[in-house]
Short mmCIF file of C-alpha atoms in Angstrom, two decimals:
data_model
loop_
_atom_site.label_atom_id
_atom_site.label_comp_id
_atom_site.label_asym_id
_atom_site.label_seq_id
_atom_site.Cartn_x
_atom_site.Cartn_y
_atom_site.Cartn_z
CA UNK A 1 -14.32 -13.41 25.98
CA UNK A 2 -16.82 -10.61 24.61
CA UNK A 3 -19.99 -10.25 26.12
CA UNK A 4 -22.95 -11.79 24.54
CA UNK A 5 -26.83 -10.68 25.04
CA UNK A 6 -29.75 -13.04 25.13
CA UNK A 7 -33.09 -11.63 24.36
CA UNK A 8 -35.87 -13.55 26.32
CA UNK A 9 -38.82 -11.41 25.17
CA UNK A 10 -41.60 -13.07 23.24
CA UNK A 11 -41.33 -12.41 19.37
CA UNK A 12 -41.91 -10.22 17.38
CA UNK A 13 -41.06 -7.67 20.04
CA UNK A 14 -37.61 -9.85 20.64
CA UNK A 15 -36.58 -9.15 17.09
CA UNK A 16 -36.97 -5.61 17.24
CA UNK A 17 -35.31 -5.42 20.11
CA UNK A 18 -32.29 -6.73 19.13
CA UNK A 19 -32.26 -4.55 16.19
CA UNK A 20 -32.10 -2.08 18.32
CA UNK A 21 -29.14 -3.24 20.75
CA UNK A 22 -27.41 -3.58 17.12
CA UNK A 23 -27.86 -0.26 16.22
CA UNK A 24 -27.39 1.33 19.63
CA UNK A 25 -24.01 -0.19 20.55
CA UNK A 26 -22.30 0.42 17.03
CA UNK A 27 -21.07 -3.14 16.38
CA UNK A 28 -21.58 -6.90 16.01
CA UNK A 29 -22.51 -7.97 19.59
CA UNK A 30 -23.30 -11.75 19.95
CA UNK A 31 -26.91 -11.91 20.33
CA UNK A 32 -29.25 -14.85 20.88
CA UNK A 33 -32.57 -14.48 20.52
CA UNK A 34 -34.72 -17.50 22.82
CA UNK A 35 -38.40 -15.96 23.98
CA UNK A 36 -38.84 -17.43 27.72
CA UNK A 37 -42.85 -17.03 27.02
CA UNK A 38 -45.51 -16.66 24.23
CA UNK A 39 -48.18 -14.78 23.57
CA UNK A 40 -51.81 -16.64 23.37
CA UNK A 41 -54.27 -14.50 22.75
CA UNK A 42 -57.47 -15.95 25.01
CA UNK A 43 -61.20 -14.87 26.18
CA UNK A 44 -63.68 -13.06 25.10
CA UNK A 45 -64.52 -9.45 25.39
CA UNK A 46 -67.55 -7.92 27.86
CA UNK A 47 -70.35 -6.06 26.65
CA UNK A 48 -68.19 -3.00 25.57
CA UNK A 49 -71.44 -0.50 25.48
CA UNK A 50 -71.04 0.08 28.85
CA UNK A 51 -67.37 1.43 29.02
CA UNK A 52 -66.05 4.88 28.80
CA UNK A 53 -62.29 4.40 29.07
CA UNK A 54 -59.35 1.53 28.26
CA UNK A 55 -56.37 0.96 29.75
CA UNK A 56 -53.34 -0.91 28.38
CA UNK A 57 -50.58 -2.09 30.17
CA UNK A 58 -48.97 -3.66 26.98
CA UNK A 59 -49.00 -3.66 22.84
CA UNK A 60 -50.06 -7.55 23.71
CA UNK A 61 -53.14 -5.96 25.11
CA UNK A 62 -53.81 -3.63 22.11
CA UNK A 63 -53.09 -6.09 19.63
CA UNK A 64 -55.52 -9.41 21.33
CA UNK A 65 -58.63 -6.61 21.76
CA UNK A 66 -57.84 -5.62 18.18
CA UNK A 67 -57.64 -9.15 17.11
CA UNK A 68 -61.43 -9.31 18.85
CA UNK A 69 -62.45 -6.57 16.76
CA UNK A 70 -62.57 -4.05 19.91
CA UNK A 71 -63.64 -0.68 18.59
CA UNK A 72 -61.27 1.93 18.63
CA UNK A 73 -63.57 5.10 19.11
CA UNK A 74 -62.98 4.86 23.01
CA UNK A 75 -60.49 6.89 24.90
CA UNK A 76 -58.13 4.86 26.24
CA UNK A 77 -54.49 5.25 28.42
CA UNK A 78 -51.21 3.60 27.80
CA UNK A 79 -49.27 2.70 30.41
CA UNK A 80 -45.54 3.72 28.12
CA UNK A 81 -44.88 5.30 24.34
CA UNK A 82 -44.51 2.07 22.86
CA UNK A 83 -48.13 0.70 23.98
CA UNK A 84 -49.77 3.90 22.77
CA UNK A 85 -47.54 3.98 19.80
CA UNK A 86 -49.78 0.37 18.93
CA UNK A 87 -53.01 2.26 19.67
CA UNK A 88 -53.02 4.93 17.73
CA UNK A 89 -51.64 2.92 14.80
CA UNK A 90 -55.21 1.49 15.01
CA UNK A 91 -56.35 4.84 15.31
CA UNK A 92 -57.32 5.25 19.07
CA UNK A 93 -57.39 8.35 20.94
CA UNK A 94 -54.85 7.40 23.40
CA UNK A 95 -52.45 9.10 26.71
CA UNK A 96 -49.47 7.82 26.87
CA UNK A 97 -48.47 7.68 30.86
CA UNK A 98 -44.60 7.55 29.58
CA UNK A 99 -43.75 5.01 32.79
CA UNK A 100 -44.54 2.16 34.91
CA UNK A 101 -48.39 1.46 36.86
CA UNK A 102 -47.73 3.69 39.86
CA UNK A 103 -47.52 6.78 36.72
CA UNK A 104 -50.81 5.44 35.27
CA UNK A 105 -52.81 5.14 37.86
CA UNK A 106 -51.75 8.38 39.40
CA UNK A 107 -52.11 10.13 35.64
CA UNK A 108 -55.71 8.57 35.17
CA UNK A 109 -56.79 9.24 38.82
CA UNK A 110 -55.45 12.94 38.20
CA UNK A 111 -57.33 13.22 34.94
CA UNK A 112 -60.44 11.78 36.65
CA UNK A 113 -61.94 10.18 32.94
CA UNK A 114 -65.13 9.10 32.35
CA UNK A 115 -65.90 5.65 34.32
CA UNK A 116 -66.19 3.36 34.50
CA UNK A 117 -62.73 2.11 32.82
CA UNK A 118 -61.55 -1.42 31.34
CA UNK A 119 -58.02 -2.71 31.43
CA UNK A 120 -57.25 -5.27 29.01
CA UNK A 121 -54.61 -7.01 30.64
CA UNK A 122 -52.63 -10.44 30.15
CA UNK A 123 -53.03 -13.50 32.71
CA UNK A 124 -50.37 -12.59 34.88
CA UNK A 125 -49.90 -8.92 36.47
CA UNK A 126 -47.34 -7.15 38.59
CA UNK A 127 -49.72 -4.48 39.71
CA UNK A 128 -53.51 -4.32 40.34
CA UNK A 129 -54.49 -1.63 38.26
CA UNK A 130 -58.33 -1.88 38.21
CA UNK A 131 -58.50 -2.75 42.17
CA UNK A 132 -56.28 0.54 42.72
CA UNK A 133 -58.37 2.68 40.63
CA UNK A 134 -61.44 1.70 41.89
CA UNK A 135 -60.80 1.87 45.95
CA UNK A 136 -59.64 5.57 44.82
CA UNK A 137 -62.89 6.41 43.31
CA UNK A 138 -62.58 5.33 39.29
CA UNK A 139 -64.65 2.72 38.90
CA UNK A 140 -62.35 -0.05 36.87
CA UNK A 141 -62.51 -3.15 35.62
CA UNK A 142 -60.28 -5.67 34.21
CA UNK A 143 -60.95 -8.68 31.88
CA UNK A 144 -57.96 -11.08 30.44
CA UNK A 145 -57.16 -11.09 27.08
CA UNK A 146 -54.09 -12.99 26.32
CA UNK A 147 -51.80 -15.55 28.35
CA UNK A 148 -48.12 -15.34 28.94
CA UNK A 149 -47.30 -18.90 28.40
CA UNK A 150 -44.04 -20.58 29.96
CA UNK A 151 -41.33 -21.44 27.40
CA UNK A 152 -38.23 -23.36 27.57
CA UNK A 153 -34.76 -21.57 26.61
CA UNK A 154 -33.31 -22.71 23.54
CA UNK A 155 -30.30 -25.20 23.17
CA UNK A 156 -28.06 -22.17 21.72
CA UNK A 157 -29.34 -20.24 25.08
CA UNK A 158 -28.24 -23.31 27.32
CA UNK A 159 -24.91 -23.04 25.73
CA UNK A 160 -24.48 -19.49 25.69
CA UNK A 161 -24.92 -19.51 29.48
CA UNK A 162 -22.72 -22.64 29.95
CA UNK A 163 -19.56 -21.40 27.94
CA UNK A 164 -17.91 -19.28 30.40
CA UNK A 165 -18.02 -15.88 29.00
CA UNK A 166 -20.32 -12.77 30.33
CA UNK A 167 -23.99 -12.90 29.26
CA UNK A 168 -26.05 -9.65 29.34
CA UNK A 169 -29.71 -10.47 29.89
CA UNK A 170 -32.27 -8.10 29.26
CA UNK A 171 -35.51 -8.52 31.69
CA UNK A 172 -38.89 -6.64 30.93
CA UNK A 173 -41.01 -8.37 33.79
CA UNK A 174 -40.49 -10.06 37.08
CA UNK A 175 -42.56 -13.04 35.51
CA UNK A 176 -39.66 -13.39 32.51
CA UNK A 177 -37.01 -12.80 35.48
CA UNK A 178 -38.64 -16.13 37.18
CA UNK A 179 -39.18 -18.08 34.39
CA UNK A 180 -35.15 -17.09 33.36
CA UNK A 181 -33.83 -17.95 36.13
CA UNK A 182 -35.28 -21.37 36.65
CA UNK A 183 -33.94 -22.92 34.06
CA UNK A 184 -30.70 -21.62 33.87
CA UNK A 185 -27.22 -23.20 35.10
CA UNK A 186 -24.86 -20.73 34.56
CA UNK A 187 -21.55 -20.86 34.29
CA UNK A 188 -20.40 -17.18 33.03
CA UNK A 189 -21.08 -14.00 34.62
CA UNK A 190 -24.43 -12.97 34.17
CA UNK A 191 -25.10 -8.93 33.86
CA UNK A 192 -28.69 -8.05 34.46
CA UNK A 193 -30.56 -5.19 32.74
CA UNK A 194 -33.70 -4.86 34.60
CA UNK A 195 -36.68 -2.81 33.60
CA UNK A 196 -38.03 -1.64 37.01
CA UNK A 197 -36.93 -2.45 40.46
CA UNK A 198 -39.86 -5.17 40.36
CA UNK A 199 -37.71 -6.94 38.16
CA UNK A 200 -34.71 -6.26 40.11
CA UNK A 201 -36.35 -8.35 43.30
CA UNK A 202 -37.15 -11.16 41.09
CA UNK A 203 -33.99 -12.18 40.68
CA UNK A 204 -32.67 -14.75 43.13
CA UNK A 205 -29.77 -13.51 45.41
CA UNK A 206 -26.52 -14.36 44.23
CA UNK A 207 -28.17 -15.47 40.58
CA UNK A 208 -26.75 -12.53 38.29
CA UNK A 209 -23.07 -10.77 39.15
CA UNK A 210 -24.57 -7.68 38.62
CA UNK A 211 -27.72 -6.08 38.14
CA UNK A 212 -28.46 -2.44 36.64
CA UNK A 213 -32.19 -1.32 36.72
CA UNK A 214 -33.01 1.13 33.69
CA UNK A 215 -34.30 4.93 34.75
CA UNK A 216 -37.61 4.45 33.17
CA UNK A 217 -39.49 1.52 32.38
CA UNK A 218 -38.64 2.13 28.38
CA UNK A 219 -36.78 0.18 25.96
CA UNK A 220 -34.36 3.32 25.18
CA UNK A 221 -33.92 3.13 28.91
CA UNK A 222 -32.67 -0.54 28.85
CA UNK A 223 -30.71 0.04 25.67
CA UNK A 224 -28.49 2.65 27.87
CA UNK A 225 -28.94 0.25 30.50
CA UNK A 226 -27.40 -2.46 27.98
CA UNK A 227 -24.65 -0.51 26.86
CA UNK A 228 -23.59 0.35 30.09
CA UNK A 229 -23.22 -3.34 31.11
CA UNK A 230 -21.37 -3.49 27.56
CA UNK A 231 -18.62 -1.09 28.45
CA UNK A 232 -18.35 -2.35 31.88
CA UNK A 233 -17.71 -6.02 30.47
CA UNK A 234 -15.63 -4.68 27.64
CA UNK A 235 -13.12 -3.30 30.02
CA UNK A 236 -13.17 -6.39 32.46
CA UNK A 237 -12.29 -8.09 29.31
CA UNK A 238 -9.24 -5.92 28.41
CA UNK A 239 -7.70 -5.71 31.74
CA UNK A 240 -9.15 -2.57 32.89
CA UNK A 241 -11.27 -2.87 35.75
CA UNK A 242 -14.32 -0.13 35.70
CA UNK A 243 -13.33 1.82 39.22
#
């Protein structure tokens, strides 16, 4: 059997994604598109006067303090190209920190900006960006804008996983890892593309046959990442072990 990917990121990012798996590995992959969370945009911004800098961690973030009517004549840092890429289509001045927390903390602590700093950050975080920033000397802090919330994998998805053949399954955070894994039953071999080692951790032992973690916390770093696991399945497939 051919390998198959499932997409479990929330839409419309999922979409686009798979657009770009399409285009990257050449052919007509199975792909299954079933969002394992979505976005709720939630709360209600501080007094704004008072800040000097924003940080994002996500386009989720840009797009619920957008929806709030946040101005967009403060500085602000991204934590990857794709987050920024949503700022300054708003028109914000913004820095993209081209990696994962541990690059944007250490990029805005080497920059020193003008504090204190906001992050506008979902309900559930993998790092504690405005606590680290702060005990090293940049004021920071954080107020919740939108909620990750739980969903259930789709019937296509349940059968996908149950039908024997290798699944690739991209992961972009340890929460989607969780919430992945514990509701599927597999069956098939499950190949893992994970987005940063904190994804890697989150799955349970034993849960995926393999697991590849992408160089940089980019989607062009899980699409090689994805056509790796392609190839590698590919030649399972035809008889020729990868050595």
């Amino acid at each position: 059997m051919a390998p198959a990917i499932l997409i479990t990121r929330p839409d419309p990012s999922g979409a686009a994604f798979a657009d770009q798996v399409r285009a990257r590995i050449g052919c007509a992959p199975e792909i299954v598109l079933s969002p394992i969370m979505r976005i709720e945009h939630c709360g209600d911004l501080p007094d704004m006067s008072g800040y000097k800098t924003l940080i994002f961690t996500s386009r989720h973030g840009v797009e619920a303090y957008l929806a709030q009517d946040g101005t967009c004549d403060i500085p602000a840092y991204a934590v990857g190209n794709a987050t920024a890429a949503a700022a300054r289509q708003a028109g914000m001045e913004v820095i993209s920190c081209d990696g994962d927390a541990g690059d944007l903390i250490a990029r805005i602590l080497a920059d020193s900006p003008t504090a204190p700093c906001l992050h506008l950050r979902g309900e559930h975080i993998a790092s504690n960006i405005a606590q680290a920033l702060t005990l090293a000397g940049t004021e920071t802090h954080d107020t919740v804008i939108y909620r990750q919330i739980e969903g259930q994998l789709t019937a296509q998805a349940l059968s996908l996983l149950q039908n024997g053949q290798p699944v690739i399954v991209p992961l972009f955070s340890p929460r989607s890892a969780q919430l992945f894994f514990e509701q599927t039953a597999v069956a098939g071999p499950i190949l893992v593309a994970a987005i940063s080692d904190n994804v890697r951790k989150a799955v349970p032992r034993g849960a995926a046959q393999r697991i590849e973690t992408a160089e940089k916390p980019t989607a062009e770093a899980m699409l090689e990442v994805i056509v790796t696991l392609w190839n590698s399945a590919k030649r399972l497939e035809g008889g020729n072990p990868a050595k």
